[in-house]
mmCIF file of C-alpha atoms in Angstrom:
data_model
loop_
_atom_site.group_PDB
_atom_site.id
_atom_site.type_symbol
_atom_site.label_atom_id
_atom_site.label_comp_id
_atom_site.label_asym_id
_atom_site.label_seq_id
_atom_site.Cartn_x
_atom_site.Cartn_y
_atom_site.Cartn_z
ATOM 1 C CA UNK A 909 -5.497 -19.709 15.618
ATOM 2 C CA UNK A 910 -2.365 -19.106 14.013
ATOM 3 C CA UNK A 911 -1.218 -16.198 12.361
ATOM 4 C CA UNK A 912 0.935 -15.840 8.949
ATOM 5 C CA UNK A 913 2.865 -13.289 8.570
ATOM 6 C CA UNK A 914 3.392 -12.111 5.128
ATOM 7 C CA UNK A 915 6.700 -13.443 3.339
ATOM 8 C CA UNK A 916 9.442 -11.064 3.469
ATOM 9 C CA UNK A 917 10.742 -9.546 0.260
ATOM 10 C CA UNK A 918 13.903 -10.119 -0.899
ATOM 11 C CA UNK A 919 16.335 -7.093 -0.859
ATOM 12 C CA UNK A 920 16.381 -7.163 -4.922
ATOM 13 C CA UNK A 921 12.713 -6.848 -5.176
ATOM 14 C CA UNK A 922 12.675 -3.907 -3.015
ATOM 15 C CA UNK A 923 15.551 -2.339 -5.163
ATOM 16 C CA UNK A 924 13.040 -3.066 -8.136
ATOM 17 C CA UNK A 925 10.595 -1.374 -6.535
ATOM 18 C CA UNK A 926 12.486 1.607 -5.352
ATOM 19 C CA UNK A 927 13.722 2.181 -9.239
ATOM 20 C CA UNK A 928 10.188 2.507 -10.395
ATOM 21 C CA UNK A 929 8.772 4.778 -8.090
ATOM 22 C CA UNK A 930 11.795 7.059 -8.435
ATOM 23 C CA UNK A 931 11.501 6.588 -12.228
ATOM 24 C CA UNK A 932 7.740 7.596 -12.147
ATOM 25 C CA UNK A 933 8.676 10.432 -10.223
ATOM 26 C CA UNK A 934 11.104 11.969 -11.921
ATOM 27 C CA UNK A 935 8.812 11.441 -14.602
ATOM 28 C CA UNK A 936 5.950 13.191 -13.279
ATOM 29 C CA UNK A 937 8.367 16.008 -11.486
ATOM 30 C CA UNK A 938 9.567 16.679 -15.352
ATOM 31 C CA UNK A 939 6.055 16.502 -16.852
ATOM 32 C CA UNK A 940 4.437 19.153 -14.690
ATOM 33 C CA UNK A 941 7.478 21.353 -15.596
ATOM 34 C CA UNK A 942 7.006 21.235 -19.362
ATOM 35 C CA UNK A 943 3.802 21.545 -19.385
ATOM 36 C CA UNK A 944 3.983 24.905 -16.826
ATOM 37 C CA UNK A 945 6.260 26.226 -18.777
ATOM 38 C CA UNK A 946 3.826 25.939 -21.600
ATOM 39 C CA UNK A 947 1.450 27.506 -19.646
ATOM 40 C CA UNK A 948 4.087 30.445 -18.880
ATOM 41 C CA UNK A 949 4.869 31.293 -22.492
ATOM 42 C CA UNK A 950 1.148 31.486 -23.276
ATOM 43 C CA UNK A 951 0.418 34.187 -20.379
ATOM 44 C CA UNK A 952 3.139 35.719 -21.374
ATOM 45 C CA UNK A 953 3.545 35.518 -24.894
ATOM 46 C CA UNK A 954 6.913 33.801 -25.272
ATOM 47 C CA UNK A 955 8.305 31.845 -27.788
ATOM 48 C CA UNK A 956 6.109 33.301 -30.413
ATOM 49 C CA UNK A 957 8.402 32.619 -33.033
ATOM 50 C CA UNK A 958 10.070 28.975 -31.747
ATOM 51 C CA UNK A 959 8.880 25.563 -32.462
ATOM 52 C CA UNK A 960 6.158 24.102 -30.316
ATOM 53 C CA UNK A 961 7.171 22.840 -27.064
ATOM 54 C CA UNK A 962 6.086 18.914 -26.749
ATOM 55 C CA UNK A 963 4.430 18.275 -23.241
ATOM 56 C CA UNK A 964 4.383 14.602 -21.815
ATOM 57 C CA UNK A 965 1.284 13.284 -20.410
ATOM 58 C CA UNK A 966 1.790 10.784 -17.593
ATOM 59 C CA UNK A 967 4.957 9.281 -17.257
ATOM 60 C CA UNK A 968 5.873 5.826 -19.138
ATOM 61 C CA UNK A 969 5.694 2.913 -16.689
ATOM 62 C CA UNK A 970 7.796 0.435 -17.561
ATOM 63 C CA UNK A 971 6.543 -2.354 -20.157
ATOM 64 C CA UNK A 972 3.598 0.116 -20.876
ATOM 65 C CA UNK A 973 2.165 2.114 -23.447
ATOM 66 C CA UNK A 974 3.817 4.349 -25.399
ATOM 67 C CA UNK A 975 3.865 7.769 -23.970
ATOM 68 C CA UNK A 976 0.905 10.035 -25.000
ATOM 69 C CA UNK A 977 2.264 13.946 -26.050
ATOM 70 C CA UNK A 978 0.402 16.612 -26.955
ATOM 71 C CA UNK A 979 1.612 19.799 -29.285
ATOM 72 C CA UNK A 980 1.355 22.942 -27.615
ATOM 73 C CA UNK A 981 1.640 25.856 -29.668
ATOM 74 C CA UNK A 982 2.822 29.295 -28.522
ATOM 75 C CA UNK A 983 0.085 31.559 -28.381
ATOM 76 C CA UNK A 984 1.999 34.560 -30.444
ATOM 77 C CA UNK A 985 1.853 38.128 -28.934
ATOM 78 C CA UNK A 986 -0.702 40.046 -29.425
ATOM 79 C CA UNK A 987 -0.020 43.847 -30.792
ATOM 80 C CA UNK A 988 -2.085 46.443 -30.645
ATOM 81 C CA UNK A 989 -1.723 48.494 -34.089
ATOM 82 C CA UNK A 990 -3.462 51.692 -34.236
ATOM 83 C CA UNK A 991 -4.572 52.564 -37.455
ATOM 84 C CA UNK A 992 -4.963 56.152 -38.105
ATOM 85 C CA UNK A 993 -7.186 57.252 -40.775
ATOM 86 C CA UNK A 994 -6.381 60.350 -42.555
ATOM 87 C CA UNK A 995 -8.784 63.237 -42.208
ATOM 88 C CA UNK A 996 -9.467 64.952 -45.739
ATOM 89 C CA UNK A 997 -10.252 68.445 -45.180
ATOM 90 C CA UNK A 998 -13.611 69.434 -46.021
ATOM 91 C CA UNK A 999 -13.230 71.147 -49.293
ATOM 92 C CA UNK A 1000 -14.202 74.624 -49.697
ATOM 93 C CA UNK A 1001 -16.103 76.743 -52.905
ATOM 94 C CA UNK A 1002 -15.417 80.148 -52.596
ATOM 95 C CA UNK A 1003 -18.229 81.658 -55.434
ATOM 96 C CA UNK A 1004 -16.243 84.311 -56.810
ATOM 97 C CA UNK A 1005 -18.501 87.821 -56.543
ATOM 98 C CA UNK A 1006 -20.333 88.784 -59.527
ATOM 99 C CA UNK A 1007 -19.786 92.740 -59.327
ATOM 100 C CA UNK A 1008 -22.973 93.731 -62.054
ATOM 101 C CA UNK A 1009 -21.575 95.144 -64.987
ATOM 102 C CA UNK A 1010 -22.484 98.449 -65.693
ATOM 103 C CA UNK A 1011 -24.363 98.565 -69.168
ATOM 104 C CA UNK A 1012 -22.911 101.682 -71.157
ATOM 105 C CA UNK A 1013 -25.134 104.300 -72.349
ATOM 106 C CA UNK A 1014 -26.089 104.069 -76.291
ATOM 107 C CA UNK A 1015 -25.481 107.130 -77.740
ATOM 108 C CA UNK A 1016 -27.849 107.852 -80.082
ATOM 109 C CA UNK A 1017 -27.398 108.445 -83.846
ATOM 110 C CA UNK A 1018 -28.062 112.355 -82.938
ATOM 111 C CA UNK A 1019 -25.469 112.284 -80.545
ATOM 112 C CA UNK A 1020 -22.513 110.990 -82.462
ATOM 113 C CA UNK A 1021 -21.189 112.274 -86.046
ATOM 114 C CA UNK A 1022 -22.719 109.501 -87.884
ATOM 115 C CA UNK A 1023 -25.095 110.845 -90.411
ATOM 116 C CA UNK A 1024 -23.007 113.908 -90.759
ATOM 117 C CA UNK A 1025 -21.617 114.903 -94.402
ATOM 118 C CA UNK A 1026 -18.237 112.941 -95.473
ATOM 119 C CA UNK A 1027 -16.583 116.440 -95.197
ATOM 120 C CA UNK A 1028 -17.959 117.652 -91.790
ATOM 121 C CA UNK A 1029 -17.143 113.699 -90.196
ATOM 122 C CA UNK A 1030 -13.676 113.683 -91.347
ATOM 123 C CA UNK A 1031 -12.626 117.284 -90.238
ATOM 124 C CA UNK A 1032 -14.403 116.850 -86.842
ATOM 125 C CA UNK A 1033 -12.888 113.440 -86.202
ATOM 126 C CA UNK A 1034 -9.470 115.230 -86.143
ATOM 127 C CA UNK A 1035 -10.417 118.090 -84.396
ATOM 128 C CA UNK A 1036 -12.294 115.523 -82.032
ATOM 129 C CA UNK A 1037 -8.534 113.989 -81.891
ATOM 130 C CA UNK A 1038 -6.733 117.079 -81.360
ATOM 131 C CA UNK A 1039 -8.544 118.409 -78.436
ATOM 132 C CA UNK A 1040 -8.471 114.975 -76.618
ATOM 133 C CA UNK A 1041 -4.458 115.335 -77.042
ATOM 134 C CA UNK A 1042 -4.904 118.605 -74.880
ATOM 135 C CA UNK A 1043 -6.811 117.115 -72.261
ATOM 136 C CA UNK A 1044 -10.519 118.367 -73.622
ATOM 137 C CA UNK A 1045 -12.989 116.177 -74.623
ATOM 138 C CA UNK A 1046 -15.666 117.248 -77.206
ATOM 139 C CA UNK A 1047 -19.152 115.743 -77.010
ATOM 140 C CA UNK A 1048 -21.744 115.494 -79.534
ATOM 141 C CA UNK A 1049 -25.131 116.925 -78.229
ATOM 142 C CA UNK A 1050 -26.660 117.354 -81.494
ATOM 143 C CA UNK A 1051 -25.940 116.188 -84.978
ATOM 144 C CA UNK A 1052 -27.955 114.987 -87.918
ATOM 145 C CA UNK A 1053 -31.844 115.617 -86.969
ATOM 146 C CA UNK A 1054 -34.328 114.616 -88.649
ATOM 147 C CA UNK A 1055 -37.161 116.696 -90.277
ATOM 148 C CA UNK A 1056 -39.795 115.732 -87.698
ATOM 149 C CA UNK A 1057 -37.540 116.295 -84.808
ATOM 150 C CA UNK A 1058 -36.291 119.731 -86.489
ATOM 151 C CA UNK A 1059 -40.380 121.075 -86.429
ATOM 152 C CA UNK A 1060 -40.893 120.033 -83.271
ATOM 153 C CA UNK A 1061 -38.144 121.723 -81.850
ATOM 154 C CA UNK A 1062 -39.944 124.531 -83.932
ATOM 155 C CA UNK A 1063 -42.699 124.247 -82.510
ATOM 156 C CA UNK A 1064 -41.732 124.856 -78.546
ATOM 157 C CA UNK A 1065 -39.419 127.462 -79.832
ATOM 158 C CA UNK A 1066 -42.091 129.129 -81.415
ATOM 159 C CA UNK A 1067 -44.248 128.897 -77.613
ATOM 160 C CA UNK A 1068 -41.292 130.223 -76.294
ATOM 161 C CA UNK A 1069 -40.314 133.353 -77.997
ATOM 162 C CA UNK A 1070 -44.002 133.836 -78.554
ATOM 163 C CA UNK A 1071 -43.415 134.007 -82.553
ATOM 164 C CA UNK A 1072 -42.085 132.276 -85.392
ATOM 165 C CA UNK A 1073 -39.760 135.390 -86.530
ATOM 166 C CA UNK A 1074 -38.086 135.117 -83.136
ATOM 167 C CA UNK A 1075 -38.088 131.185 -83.018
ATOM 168 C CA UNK A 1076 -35.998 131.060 -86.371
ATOM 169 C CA UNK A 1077 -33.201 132.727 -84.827
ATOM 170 C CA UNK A 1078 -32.450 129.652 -82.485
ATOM 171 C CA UNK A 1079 -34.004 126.966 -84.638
ATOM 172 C CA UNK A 1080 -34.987 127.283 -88.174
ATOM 173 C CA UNK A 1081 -37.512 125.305 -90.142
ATOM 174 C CA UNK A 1082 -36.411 121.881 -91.462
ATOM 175 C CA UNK A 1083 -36.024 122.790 -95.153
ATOM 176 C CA UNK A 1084 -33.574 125.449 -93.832
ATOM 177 C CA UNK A 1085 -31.909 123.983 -91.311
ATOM 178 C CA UNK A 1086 -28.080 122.790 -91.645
ATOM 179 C CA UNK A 1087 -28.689 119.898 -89.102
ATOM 180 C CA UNK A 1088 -31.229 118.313 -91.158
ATOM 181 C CA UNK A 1089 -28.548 118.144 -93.758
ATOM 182 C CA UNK A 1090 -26.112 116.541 -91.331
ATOM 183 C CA UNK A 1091 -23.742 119.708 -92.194
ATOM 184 C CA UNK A 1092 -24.363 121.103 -88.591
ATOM 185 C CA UNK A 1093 -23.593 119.960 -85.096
ATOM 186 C CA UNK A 1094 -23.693 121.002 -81.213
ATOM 187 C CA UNK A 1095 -21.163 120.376 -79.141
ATOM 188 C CA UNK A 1096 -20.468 120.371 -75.231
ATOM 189 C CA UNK A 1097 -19.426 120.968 -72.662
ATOM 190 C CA UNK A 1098 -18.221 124.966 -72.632
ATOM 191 C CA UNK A 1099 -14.429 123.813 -72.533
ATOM 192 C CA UNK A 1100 -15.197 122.080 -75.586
ATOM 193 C CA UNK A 1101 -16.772 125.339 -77.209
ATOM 194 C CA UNK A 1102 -13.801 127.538 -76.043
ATOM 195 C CA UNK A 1103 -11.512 125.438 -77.443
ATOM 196 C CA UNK A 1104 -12.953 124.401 -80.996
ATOM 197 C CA UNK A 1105 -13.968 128.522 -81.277
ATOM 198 C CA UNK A 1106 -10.209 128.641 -80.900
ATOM 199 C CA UNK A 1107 -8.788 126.304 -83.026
ATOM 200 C CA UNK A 1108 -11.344 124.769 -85.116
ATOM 201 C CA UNK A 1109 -9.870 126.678 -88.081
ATOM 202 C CA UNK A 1110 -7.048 124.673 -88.503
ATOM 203 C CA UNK A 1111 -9.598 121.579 -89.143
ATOM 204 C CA UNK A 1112 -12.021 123.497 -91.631
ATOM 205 C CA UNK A 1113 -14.434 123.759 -88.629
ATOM 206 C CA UNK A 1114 -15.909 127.283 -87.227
ATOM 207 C CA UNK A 1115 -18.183 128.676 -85.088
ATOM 208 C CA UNK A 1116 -21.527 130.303 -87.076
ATOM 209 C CA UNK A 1117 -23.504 132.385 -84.784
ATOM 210 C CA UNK A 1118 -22.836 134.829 -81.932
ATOM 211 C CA UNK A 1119 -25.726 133.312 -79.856
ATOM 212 C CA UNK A 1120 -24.727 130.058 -80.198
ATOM 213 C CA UNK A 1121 -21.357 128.989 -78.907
ATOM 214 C CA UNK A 1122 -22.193 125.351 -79.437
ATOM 215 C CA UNK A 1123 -23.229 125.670 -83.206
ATOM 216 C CA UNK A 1124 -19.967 124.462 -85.597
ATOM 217 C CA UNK A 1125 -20.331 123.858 -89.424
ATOM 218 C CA UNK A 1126 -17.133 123.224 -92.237
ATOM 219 C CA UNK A 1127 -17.160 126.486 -93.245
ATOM 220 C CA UNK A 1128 -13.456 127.320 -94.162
ATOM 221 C CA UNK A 1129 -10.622 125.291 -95.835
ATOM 222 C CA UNK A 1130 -8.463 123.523 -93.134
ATOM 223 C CA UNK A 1131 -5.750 125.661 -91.958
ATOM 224 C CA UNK A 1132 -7.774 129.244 -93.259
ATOM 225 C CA UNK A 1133 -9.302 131.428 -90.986
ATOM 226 C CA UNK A 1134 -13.037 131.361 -90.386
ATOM 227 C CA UNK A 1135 -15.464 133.683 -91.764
ATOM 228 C CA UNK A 1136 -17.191 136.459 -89.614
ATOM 229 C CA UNK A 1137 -20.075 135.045 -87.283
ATOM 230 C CA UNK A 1138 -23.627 135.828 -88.032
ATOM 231 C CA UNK A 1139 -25.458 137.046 -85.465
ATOM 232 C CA UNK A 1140 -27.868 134.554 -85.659
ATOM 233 C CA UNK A 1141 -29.701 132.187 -87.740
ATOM 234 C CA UNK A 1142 -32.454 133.603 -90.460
ATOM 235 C CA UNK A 1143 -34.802 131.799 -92.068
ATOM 236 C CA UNK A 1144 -35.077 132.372 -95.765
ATOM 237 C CA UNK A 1145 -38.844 132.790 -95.915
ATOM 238 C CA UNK A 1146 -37.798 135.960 -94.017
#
């Protein structure tokens, strides 16, 4: 049997030869190398803001198909942004405190100088005046009364003393009486008596009985000395 050995090749084919394996590697050396540099700018974020980098698949043999590429786009960093949200502060209602308002008394008609006579109003609202000016304040306890108020106080004077002649000297009967006809009032507190006693005069306003340091009528001209005092009241009938 005889044996063939293969023809030899010819020192330009195996230069041919040589070329296109170092061709293909090179090729493939510079491939891998683009495309893990790709790979290293996506782990790492790189070259967020370049163009795409253009990785070759395969190398081009020679007389072959074009060259297949693929885009490979930057995978752009990733930042973290913390958003803080502002907190609004609850909001607060502070309910002012109602402090209760204290009603004032109503004086009653009795206790004021309405109803009184034009003459005995107008000289006691000076007097009133003049007095306050010195630091003493004159209160009405008892002004105009009327008829039915004026018996009744009669009455329990009359249980009192234990008779009508006695009664009559602190409280006479209604058809007699000065405060029926608003011409008469009472005043308060004993400051107030001491000083209208004193200078009531000068207003047309005096003091009528000795028993009763609270009991003022217009019994003199303004500025002309009060009469005498009675000793106390009388009733007519008497």
């Amino acid at each position: 049997m005889s044996h063939e050995l293969p023809p030899r090749r010819s020192g330009a084919t195996r230069t041919r030869l040589l070329s296109v394996i170092g061709v293909v590697g090179v090729g493939a050396v510079a491939g891998g190398l683009l495309l893990w540099h790709a790979q290293v700018g996506e782990v790492l974020g790189l070259g967020a803001d370049k163009e795409p980098v253009v990785s070759t698949v395969g190398a081009p043999a020679i007389g072959g198909p074009p060259t297949t590429t693929r885009l490979v786009s930057p995978t752009p960093s990733r930042r973290t942004t913390t958003r803080t949200t502002p907190t609004t502060p609850p909001k607060t209602t502070t309910t002012p405190s109602k402090k209760p308002t204290k009603k004032p008394t109503p004086v009653s008609r009795e206790e004021s100088i309405d109803g009184l006579s034009p003459k005995l109003k107008s000289r006691l609202t000076k007097a009133i005046a003049a007095a306050k000016a010195d630091g003493v304040r004159i209160s009405i306890t008892s002004g105009r009364r009327s008829a039915a108020k004026q018996q009744r106080l009669l009455n329990e004077a009359i249980k009192k003393y234990g008779s009508y002649k006695l009664a009559t000297r602190w409280v006479l009967p209604p058809k007699y009486s000065a405060h029926v006809q608003g011409k008469a009032v009472d005043i308060g507190p004993a400051a107030a008596m001491t000083w209208l006693n004193k200078n009531g005069w000068r207003y047309g306003v005096c003091r009528r009985y000795d028993n009763e340091p609270w009991h003022f009528e217009a019994l003199t001209t303004p500025g002309k000395k009060c009469p005498p005092r009675e000793p106390h009241a009388v009733a007519k009938a008497d």
